[in-house]
Coordinates of C-alpha atoms in Angstrom, one line a residue:
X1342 CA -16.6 16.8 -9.1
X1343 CA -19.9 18.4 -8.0
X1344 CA -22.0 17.6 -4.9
X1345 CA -21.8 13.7 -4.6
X1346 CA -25.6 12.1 -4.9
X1347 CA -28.4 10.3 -3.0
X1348 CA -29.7 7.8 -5.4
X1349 CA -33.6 6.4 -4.8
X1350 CA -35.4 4.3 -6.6
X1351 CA -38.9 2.8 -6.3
X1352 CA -42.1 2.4 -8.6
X1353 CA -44.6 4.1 -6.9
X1354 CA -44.6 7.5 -7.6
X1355 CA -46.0 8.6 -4.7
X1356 CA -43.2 7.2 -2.3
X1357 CA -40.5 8.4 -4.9
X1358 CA -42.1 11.8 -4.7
X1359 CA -42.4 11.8 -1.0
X1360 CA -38.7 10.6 0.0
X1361 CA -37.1 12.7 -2.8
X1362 CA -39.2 15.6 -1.1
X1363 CA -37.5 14.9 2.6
X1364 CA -34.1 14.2 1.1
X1365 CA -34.3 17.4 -0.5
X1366 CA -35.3 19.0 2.9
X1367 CA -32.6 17.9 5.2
X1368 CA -29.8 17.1 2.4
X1369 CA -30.1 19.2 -0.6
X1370 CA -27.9 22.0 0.2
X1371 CA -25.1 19.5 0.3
X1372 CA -26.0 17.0 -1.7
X1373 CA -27.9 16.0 -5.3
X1374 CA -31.3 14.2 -4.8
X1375 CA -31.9 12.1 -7.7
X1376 CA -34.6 9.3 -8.2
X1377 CA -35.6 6.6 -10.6
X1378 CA -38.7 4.3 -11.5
X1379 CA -37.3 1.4 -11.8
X1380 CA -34.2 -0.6 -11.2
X1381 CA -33.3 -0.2 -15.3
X1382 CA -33.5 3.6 -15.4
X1383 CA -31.3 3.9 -11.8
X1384 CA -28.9 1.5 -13.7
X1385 CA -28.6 3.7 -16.6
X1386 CA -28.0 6.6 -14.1
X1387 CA -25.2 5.3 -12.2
X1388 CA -23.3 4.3 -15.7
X1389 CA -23.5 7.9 -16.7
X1390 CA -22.6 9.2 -13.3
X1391 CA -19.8 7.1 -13.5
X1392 CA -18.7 7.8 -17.1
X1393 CA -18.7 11.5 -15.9
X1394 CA -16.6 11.0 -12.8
X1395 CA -19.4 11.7 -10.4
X1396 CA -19.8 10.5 -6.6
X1397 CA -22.7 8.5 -5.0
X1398 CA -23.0 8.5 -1.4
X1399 CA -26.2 6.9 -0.6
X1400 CA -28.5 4.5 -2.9
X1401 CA -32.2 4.1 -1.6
X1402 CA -34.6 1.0 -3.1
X1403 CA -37.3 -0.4 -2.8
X1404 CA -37.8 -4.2 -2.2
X1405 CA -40.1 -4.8 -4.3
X1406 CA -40.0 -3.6 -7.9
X1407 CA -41.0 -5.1 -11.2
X1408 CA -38.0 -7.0 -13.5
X1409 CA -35.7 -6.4 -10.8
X1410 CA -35.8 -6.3 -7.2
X1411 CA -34.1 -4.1 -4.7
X1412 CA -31.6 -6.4 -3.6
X1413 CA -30.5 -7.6 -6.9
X1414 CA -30.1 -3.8 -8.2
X1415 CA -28.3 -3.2 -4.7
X1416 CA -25.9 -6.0 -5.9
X1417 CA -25.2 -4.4 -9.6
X1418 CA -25.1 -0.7 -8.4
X1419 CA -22.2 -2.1 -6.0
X1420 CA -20.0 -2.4 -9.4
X1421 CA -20.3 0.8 -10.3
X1422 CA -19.7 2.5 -6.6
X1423 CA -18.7 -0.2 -4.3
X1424 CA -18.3 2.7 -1.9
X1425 CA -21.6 3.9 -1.8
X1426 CA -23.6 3.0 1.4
X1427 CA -27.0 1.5 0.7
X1428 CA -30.4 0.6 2.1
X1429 CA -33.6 -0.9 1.4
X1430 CA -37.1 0.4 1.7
X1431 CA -39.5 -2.4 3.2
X1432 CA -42.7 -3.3 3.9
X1433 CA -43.0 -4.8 7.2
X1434 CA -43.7 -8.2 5.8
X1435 CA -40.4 -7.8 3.6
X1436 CA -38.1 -7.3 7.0
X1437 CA -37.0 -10.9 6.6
X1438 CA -36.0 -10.6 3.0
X1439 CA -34.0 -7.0 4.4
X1440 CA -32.2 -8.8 6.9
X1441 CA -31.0 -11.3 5.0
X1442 CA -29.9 -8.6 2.2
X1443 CA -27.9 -7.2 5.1
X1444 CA -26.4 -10.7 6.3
X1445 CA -25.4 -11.8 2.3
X1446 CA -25.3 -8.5 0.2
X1447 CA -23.5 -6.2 2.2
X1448 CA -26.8 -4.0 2.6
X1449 CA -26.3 -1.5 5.3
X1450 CA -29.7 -1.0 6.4
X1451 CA -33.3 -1.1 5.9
X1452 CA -35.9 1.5 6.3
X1453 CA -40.0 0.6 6.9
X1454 CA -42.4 2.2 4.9
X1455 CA -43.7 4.6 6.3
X1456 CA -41.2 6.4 7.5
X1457 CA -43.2 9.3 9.2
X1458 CA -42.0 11.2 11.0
X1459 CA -38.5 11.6 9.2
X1460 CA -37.0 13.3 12.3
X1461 CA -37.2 9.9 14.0
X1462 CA -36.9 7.0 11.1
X1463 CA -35.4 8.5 7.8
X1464 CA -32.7 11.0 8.8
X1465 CA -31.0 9.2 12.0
X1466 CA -30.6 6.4 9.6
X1467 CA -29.1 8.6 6.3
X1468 CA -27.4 10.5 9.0
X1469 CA -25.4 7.7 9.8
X1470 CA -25.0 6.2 6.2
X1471 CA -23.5 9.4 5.3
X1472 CA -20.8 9.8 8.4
X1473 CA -19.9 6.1 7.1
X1474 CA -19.2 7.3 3.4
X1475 CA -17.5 10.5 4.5
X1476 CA -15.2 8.2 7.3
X1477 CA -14.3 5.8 4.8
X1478 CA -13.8 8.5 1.6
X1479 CA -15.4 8.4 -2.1
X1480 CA -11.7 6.8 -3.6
X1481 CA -13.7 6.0 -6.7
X1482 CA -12.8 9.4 -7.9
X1483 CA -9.0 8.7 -7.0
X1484 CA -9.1 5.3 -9.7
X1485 CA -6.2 5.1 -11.9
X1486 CA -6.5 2.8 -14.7
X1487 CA -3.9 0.3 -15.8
X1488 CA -3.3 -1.1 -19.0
X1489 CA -0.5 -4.2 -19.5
X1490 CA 0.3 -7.5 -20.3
X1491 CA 0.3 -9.9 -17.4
X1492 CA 4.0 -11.5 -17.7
X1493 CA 5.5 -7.8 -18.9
X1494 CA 7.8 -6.2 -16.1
X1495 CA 7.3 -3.1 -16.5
X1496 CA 3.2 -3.4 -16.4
X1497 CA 4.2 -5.1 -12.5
X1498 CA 6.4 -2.2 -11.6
X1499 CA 3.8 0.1 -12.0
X1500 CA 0.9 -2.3 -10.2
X1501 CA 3.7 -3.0 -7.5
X1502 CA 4.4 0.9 -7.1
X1503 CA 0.5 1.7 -6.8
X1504 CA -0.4 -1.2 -4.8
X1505 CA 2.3 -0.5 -2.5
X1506 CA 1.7 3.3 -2.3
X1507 CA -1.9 2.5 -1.5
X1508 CA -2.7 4.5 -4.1
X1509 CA -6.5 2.9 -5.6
X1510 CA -6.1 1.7 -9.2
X1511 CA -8.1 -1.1 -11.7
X1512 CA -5.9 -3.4 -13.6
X1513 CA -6.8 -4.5 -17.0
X1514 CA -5.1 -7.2 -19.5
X1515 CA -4.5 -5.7 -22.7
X1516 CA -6.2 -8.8 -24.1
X1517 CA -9.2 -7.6 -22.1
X1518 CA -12.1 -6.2 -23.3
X1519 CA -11.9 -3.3 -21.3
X1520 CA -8.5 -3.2 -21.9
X1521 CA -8.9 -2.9 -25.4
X1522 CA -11.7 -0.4 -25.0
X1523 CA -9.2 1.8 -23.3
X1524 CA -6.3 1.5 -25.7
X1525 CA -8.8 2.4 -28.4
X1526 CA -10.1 5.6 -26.9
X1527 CA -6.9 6.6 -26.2
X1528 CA -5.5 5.8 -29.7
X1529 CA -2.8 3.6 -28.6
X1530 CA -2.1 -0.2 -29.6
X1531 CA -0.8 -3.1 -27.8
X1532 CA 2.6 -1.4 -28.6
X1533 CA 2.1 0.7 -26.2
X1534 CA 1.8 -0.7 -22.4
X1535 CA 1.8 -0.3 -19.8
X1536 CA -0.8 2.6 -20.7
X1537 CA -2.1 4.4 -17.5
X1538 CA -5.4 6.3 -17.5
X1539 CA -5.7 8.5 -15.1
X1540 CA -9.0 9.9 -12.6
X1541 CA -8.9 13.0 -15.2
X1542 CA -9.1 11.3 -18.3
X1543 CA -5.5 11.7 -19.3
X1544 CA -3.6 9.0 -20.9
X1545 CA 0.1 8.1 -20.8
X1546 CA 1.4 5.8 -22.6
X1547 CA 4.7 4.0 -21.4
X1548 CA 5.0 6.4 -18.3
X1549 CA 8.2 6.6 -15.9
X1550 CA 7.6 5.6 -12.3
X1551 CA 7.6 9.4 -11.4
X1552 CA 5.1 10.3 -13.7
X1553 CA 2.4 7.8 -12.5
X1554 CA 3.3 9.4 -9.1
X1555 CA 2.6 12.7 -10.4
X1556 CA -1.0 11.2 -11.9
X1557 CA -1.3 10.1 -8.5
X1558 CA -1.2 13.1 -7.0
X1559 CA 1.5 11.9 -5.0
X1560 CA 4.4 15.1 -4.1
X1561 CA 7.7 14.6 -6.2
X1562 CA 8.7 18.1 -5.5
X1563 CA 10.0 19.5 -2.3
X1564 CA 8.3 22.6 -0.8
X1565 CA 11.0 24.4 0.0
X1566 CA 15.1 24.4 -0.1
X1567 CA 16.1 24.3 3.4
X1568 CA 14.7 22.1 6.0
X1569 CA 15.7 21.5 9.9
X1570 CA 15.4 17.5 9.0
X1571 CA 15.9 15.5 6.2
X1572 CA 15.0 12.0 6.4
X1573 CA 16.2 9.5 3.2
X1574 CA 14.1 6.6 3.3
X1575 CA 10.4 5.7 4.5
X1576 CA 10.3 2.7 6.3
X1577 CA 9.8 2.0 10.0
X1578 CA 12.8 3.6 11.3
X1579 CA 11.9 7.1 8.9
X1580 CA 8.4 6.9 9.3
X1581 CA 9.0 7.0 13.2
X1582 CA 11.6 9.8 12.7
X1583 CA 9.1 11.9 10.5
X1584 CA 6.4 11.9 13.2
X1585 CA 8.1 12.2 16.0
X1586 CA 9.9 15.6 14.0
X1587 CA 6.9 16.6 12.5
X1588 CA 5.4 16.7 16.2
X1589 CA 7.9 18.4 18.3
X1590 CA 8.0 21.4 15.6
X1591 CA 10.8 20.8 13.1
X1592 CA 11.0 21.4 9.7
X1593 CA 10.6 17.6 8.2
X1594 CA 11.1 16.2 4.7
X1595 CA 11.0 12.6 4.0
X1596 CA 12.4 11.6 0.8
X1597 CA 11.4 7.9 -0.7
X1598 CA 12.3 6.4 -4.2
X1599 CA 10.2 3.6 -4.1
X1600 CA 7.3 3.2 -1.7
X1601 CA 6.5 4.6 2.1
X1602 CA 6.5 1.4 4.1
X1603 CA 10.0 -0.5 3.1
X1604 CA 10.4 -4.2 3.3
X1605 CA 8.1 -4.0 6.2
X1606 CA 5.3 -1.9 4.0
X1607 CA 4.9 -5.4 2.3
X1608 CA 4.3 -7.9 5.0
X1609 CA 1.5 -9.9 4.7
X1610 CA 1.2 -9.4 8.7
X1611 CA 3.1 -8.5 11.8
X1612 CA 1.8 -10.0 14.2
X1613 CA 4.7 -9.1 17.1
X1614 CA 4.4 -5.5 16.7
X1615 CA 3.6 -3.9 20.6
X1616 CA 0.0 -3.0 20.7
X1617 CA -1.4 -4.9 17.9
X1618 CA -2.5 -8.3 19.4
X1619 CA -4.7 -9.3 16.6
X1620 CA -1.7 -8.8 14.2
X1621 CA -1.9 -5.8 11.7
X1622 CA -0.3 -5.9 7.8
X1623 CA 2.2 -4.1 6.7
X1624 CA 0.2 -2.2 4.4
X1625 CA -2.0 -0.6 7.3
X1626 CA 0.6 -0.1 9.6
X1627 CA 2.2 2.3 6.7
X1628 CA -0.8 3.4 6.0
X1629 CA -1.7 4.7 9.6
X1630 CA 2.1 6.2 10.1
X1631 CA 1.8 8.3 7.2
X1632 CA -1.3 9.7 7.9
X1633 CA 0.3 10.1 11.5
X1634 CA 3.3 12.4 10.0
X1635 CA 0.8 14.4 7.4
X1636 CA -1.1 15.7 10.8
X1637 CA 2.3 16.7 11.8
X1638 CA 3.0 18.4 8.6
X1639 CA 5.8 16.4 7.9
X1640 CA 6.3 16.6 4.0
X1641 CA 6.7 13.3 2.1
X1642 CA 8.5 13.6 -1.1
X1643 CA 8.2 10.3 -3.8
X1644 CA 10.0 8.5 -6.6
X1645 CA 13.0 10.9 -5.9
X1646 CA 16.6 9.2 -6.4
X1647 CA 19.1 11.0 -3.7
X1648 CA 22.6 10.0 -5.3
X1649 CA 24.4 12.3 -2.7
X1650 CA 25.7 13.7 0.5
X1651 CA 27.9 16.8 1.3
X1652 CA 28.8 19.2 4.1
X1653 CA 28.5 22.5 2.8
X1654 CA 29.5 24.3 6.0
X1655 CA 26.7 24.2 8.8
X1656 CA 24.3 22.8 6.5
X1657 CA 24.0 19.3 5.1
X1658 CA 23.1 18.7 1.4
X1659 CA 21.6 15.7 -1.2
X1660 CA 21.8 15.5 -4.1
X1661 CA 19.2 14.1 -6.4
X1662 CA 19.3 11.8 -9.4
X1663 CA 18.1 14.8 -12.1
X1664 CA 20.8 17.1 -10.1
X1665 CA 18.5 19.0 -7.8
X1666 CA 19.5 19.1 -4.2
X1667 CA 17.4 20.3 -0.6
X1668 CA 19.7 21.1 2.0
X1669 CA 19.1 20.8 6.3
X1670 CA 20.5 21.0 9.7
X1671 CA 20.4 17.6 10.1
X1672 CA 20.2 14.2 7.6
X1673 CA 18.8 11.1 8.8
X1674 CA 19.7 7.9 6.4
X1675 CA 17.3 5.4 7.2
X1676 CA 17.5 4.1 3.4
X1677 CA 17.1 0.2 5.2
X1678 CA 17.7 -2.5 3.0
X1679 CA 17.4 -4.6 -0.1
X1680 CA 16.8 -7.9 -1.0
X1681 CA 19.7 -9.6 -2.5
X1682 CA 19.2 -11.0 -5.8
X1683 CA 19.3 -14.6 -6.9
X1684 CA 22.1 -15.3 -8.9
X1685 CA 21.2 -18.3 -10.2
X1686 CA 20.9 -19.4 -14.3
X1687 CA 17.8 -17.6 -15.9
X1688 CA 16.7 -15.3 -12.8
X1689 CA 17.5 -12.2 -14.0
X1690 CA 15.6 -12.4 -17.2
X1691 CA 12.5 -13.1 -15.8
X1692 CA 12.4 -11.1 -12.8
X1693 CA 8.7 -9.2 -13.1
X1694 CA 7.7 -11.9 -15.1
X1695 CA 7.0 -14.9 -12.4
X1696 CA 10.4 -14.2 -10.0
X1697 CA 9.6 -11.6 -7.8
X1698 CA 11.6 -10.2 -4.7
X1699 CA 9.5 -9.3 -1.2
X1700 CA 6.2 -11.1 -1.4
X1701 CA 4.3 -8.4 -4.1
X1702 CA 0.8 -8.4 -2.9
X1703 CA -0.6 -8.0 -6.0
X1704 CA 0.3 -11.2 -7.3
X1705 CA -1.8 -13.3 -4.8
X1706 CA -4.8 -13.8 -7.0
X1707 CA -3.4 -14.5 -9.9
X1708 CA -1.6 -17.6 -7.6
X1709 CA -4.6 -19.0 -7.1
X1710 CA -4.9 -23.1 -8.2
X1711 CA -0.6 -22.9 -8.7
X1712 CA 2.6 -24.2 -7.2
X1713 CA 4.3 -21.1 -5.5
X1714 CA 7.9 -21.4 -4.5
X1715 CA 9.8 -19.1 -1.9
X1716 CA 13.0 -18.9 -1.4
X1717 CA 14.3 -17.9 2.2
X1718 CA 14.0 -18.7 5.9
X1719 CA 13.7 -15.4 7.5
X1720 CA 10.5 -13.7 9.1
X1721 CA 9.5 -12.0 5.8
X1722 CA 9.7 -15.4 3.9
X1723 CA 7.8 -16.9 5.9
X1724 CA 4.9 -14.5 6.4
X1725 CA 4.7 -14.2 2.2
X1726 CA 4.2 -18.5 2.9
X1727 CA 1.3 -18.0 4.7
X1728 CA 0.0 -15.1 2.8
X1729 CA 0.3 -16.8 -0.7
X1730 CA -0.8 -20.2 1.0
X1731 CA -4.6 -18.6 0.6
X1732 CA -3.7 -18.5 -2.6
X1733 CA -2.2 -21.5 -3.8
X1734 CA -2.9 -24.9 -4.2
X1735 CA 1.2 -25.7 -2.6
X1736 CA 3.0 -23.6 -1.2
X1737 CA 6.9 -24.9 -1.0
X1738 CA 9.4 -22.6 1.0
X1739 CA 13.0 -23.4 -0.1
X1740 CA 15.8 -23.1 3.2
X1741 CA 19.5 -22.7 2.5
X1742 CA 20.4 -23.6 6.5
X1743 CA 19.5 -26.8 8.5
X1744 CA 16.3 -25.7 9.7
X1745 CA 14.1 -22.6 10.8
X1746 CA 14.8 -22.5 13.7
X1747 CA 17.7 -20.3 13.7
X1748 CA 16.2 -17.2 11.6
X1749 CA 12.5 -17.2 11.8
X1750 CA 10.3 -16.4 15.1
X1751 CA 9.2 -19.3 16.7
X1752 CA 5.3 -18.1 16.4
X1753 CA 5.9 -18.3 12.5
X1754 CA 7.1 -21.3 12.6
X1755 CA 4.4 -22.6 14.5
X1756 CA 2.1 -21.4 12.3
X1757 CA 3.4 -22.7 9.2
X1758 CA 3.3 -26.1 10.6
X1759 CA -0.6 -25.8 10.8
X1760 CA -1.3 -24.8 7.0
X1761 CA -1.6 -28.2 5.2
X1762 CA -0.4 -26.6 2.1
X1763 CA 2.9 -25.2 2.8
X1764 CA 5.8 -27.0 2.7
X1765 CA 8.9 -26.3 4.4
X1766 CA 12.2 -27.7 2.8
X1767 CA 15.5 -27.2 4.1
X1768 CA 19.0 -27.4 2.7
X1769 CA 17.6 -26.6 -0.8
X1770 CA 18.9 -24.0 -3.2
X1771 CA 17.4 -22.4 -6.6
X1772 CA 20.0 -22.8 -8.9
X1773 CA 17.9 -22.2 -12.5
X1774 CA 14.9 -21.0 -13.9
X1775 CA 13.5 -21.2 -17.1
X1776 CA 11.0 -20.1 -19.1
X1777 CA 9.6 -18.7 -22.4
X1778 CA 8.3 -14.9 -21.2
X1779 CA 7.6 -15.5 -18.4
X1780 CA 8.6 -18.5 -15.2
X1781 CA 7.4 -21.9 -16.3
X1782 CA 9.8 -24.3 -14.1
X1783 CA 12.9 -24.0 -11.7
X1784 CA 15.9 -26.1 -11.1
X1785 CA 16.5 -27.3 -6.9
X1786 CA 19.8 -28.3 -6.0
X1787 CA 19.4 -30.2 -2.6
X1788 CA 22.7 -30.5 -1.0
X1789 CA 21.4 -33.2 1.7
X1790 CA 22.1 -35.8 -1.0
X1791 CA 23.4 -33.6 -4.1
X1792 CA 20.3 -34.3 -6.5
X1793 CA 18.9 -31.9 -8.5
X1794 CA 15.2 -31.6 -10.0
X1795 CA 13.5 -29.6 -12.4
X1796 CA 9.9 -28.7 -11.3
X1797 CA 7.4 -27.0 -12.4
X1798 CA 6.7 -23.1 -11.0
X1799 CA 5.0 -20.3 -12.5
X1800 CA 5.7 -17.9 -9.3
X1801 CA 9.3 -17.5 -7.9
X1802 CA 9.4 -15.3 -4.4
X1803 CA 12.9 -14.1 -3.4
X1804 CA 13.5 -13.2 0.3
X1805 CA 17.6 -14.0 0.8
X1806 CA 19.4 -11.6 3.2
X1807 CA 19.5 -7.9 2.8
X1808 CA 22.1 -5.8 1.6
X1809 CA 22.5 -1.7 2.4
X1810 CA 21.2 0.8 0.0
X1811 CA 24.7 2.8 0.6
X1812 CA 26.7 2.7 -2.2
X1813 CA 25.8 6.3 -3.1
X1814 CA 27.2 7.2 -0.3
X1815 CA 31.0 6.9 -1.3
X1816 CA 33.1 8.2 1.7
X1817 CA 30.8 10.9 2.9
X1818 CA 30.6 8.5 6.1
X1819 CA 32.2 6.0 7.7
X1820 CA 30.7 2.4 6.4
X1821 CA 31.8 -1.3 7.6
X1822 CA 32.5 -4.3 5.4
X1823 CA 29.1 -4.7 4.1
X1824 CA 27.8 -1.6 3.5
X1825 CA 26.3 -0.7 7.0
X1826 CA 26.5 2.8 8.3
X1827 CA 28.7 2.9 11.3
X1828 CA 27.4 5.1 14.4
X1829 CA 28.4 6.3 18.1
X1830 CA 30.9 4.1 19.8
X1831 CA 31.5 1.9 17.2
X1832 CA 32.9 4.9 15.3
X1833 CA 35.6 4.7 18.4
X1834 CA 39.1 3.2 17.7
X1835 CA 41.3 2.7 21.0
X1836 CA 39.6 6.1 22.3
X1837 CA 39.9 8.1 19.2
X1838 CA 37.1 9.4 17.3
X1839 CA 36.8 9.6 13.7
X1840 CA 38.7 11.5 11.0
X1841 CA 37.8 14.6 10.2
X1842 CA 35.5 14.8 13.4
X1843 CA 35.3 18.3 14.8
X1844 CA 33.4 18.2 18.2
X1845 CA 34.6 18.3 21.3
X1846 CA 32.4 15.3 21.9
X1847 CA 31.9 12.3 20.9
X1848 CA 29.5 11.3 18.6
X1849 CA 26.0 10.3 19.8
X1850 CA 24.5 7.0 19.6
X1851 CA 22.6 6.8 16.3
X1852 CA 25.0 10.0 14.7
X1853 CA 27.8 9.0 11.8
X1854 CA 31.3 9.8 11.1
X1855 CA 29.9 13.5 9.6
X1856 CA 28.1 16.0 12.9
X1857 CA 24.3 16.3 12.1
X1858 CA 24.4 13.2 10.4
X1859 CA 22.6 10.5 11.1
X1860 CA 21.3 6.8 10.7
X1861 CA 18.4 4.4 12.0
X1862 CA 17.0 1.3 11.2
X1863 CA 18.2 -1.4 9.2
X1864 CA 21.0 0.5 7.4
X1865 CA 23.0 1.0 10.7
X1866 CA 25.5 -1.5 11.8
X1867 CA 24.6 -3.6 14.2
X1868 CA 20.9 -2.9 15.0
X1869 CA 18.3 -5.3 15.6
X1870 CA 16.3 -5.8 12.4
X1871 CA 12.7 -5.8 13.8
X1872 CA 10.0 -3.4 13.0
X1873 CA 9.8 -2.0 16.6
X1874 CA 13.9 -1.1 16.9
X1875 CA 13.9 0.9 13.5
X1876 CA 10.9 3.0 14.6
X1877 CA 12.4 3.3 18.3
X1878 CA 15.5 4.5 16.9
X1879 CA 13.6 6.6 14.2
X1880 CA 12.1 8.7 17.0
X1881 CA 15.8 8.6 19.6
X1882 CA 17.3 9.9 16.2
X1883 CA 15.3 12.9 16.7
X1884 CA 15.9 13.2 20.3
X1885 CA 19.4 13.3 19.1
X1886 CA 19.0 16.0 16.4
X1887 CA 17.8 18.5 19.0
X1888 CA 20.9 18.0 20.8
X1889 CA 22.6 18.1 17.7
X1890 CA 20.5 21.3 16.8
X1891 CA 21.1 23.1 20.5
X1892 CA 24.6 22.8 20.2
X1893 CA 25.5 24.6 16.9

C-alpha cells in the first residue's frame, strides 16, 4: 500500500511551503507529505489516491480559501477517507468558525497560524491525530465491494455474513450507478449477482460463502492437524473456551460455519451482561472476545462445515463437509442453537427476501418509514423491537403465549413499554405470507377471538424457540429428546454411567457420553440460556479438559 499520507492544503504558498517543510521534518520517514493550492486540486488528489488504494492519515486546511472553504472541503474529503483524522489551520479571528467545524463537522482540531515553534503547537497536535488513526486502523484498505439486488437472498447472505463477521464492506444495488459502474469494469451483467469486488481489485462473480471469506482474509484452513483443543462453534460459550485455552497454553482451534458471535453476535444490545452497565451490542462484545483469543493465539477457522465426530483411539476427530478432518485431545461442542423456522404458507419462499430469522442488522435502514413485524417473545425478539423501532415508523411484535411476562426479562419489557412505536400483541400467530419477490403482506391468526387479517409488511423478523445444531452428530454422544447434548450426572441412570464409558470415573460436569468430549452453552441440556452461563461454562470446560488431559 505504500506509506499512508498527510494531506495539506492552503493558497498561500508560503504557508503550504512552510508546513510541508515541518511535516517533512518530523514525519517524512514514515509518512508521504503531500500538499495542494486549493480545495479542487486536494479533491482531485484524494480521488486518485483512492482509485489506487492508497491511505490518508491526516488532512490539513486552511479556513479560508477561494471557491471552497476549509470546512466544506473537510466535509467532502470525509467521503473519500472517513477515517482520516483532520484539522483546520486558522487565523485567530477564524477560531469561532473552527470550533464550530469541530462541534458540527466532526473536525478534530484546529491549529493557529503561526504555528512557531512546531515543537510546541504543530507536532503535539499531529502527534496525537496520528495515535488516533493508528488506534482506530485505516479499514478503508480492508473495503469489500458488494454488488446485488435488494430482495435477492443470496446478495443478503453475503451482506449478513460480512456484516456479522465485522468484516468492512460497501453495498451497492445493481440498479445503482455505482453498481453498474462496477459490473461494467468487471465485464459482468445483471446476470451475474451478487458480484463481490474485493480490496485487490479482483472480482467474483456469484461467489460461495467460503470464498468471500477467503477475499476477506478471513482463515478457512487449519494450521496444523493435531491440536490439544478443538472447539466447534463461536458463540459465547466457545469464545469463552478459546480464551480461556488460548491463555493457559493449549493448542486451540475454533471452528465456525457461519459467523463468530452466535445468536448473541447479533443483538442489538445486552444490557445484563456483568460489567457492562451502559449496555454493550452484540457485535462489540464479539468483537472484543475475538481479539481477546487472537492475543492468546487461539486460531479461528471460518465457513467450515464439521459433519463429524469419531474416537480414533486417544485422539478425537471431525470431519469436515469437503472430507478434511483435524484431530485433538479434547472436543468441545458448543455449536448453540438455531432459530426454528416458521412454517407457515409462503415463508419459506421468501426468506432473504423480507422474512428474515435473528434481527439481521443490516436491514435496519432499509426499514426506515415501514411497518416491521416480529415474531417472538423471548429476550432476542424483543431487543430486535427496540433496535428496528429506530427504524420504523411501527414496530408490531407478534406473542404466541398470554403475555411477556413469562419469557422476556422484566427490564425489556419495561423498556418496550416506553417506545411509542412498538406494539406488543399477544396470542397472535403468523400463519401466511405473500408476496411477489419479495414480502409485501402477512396473514395474523389471533386466537383470542379466532379472526384472521391480512396486513401489510415488507419486513418479517423470526425469533421462535431454538433448536440444537446436533443432528450431525448421529450416536457419537448421548443426546435427549430434542437434540440437546447430555453431560455429567445427567448421563447417570440409577448409578450407572453410560455405555461404552471406560473411566473409572464418572464423567465430569460439562463432559459427554464419549471421554475428552465435551459441551457448553446452549447446546447442552439443561443449561441456562443467558450469555454469561455459556461463557462461564466455556471457560469451566477448560478447567475440565486439563483434568481430562492430566489423566490420560
Amino acid at each position: 500500500m505504500g506509506q499512508p499520507a498527510i494531506l495539506t492544503v492552503d493558497d498561500d504558498p508560503s504557508v503550504s511551503r512552510a508546513i510541508a517543510r515541518d511535516l517533512r521534518r518530523r514525519y517524512g520517514d514514515k509518512y508521504r507529505i503531500i500538499r495542494a493550492s486549493s480545495a479542487g486540486d486536494a479533491l482531485d488528489v484524494l480521488k486518485e489516491l483512492k482509485l489506487r488504494g492508497g491511505r490518508v492519515a491526516v488532512m490539513l486546511a486552511d479556513y479560508r480559501m477561494p471557491q471552497m472553504n476549509g470546512i466544506d472541503f473537510l466535509e467532502q474529503a470525509m467521503d473519500l477517507f472517513p477515517h482520516a483524522r483532520r484539522a483546520l489551520l486558522t487565523a485567530y479571528a477564524d477560531t469561532d468558525a473552527a470550533i464550530q467545524a469541530i462541534n458540527v463537522v466532526d473536525v478534530d482540531h484546529y491549529l493557529l497560524k503561526p504555528w512557531d515553534p512546531p515543537e510546541e503547537k504543530l507536532y503535539p497536535v499531529l502527534d496525537a491525530l496520528l495515535d488516533a488513526w493508528q488506534a482506530t486502523g485505516d479499514q478503508e484498505q480492508l473495503d469489500i465491494r458488494v454488488v446485488g439486488h435488494r430482495w435477492s437472498e443470496p446478495s443478503f447472505q453475503i451482506r449478513d455474513f460480512l456484516a456479522r463477521n465485522l468484516v468492512p464492506y460497501r453495498y451497492f444495488g445493481a440498479d445503482e450507478p455505482e453498481g453498474r459502474r462496477l459490473l461494467e469494469a468487471a465485464g459482468a451483467g445483471p446476470e451475474s449477482v451478487p458480484l463481490v469486488v474485493t480490496a485487490d481489485g479482483r472480482a467474483l462473480s456469484q461467489p460461495t460463502v467460503q470464498e468471500v471469506a477467503e477475499a476477506a482474509g478471513l482463515s478457512t484452513n487449519p494450521g496444523r492437524d493435531f491440536y490439544d483443543l478443538i472447539i466447534v462453534g463461536g458463540g459465547p460459550a466457545g469464545l469463552g473456551a478459546a480464551v480461556y485455552g488460548g491463555s493457559e497454553g493449549l493448542k486451540t482451534l475454533l471452528i465456525e460455519r457461519q459467523a463468530v458471535g452466535g445468536q448473541a453476535g447479533q443483538s442489538s444490545r445486552i444490557e445484563n451482561y456483568l460489567g457492562f452497565p451502559d449496555g454493550i451490542s452484540g457485535a462489540q462484545l464479539t468483537d472484543r472476545a475475538r481479539r481477546q483469543a487472537d492475543k492468546f493465539a487461539a486460531e479461528t477457522l471460518n465457513t467450515r462445515e464439521v459433519v463429524g465426530l469419531r474416537a480414533d483411539g486417544s485422539a478425537r476427530t471431525l470431519t469436515f463437509a469437503d472430507g478434511g478432518e483435524v484431530s485433538a485431545h479434547a472436543i468441545l461442542l458448543a455449536t448453540g442453537v438455531s432459530y426454528r423456522p416458521l412454517l407457515a404458507d409462503g415463508v419459506a419462499g421468501l426468506t432473504g427476501s423480507g422474512v428474515f430469522y435473528g434481527s439481521a442488522a443490516t436491514e435496519g435502514p432499509a426499514c426506515s418509514g415501514t411497518d416491521v413485524y416480529i415474531v417472538g417473545g423471548a429476550n432476542s425478539a424483543g431487543q430486535a423491537a427496540l433496535f428496528f423501532a429506530k427504524y420504523a415508523r411501527r414496530v408490531t411484535l407478534l406473542v404466541r403465549g398470554d403475555s411477556l411476562e413469562s419469557s422476556m426479562s422484566y427490564y425489556l419489557i419495561q423498556q418496550l413499554a416506553r417506545v411509542e412505536n412498538i406494539e406488543v400483541r399477544t396470542r397472535c400467530e403468523v400463519i401466511g405470507a405473500l408476496g411477489d419477490g419479495h414480502l409485501q403482506a402477512i396473514t395474523i391468526c389471533d386466537s383470542k377471538d379466532g379472526t384472521k387479517a391480512t396486513v401489510e409488511c415488507g419486513y418479517l423478523f423470526v425469533f421462535i424457540g431454538a433448536e440444537p445444531r446436533t443432528d450431525w452428530l448421529g450416536d457419537a454422544v448421548a443426546r435427549d429428546g430434542k437434540g440437546f447434548i447430555r453431560t455429567g450426572s445427567d448421563l447417570l441412570a440409577n448409578g450407572d454411567r453410560p455405555r461404552g464409558w471406560d473411566r473409572d470415573r464418572d464423567p465430569f460436569y460439562l463432559e459427554s457420553s464419549v471421554p475428552g468430549i465435551f459441551a457448553a452453552g446452549d447446546v447442552r441440556a439443561n443449561s441456562i440460556k443467558r450469555v454469561a452461563s455459556a461463557v462461564g461454562e466455556g471457560a469451566m470446560a477448560v478447567a475440565l479438559v486439563h483434568r481430562y488431559l492430566e489423566a490420560q
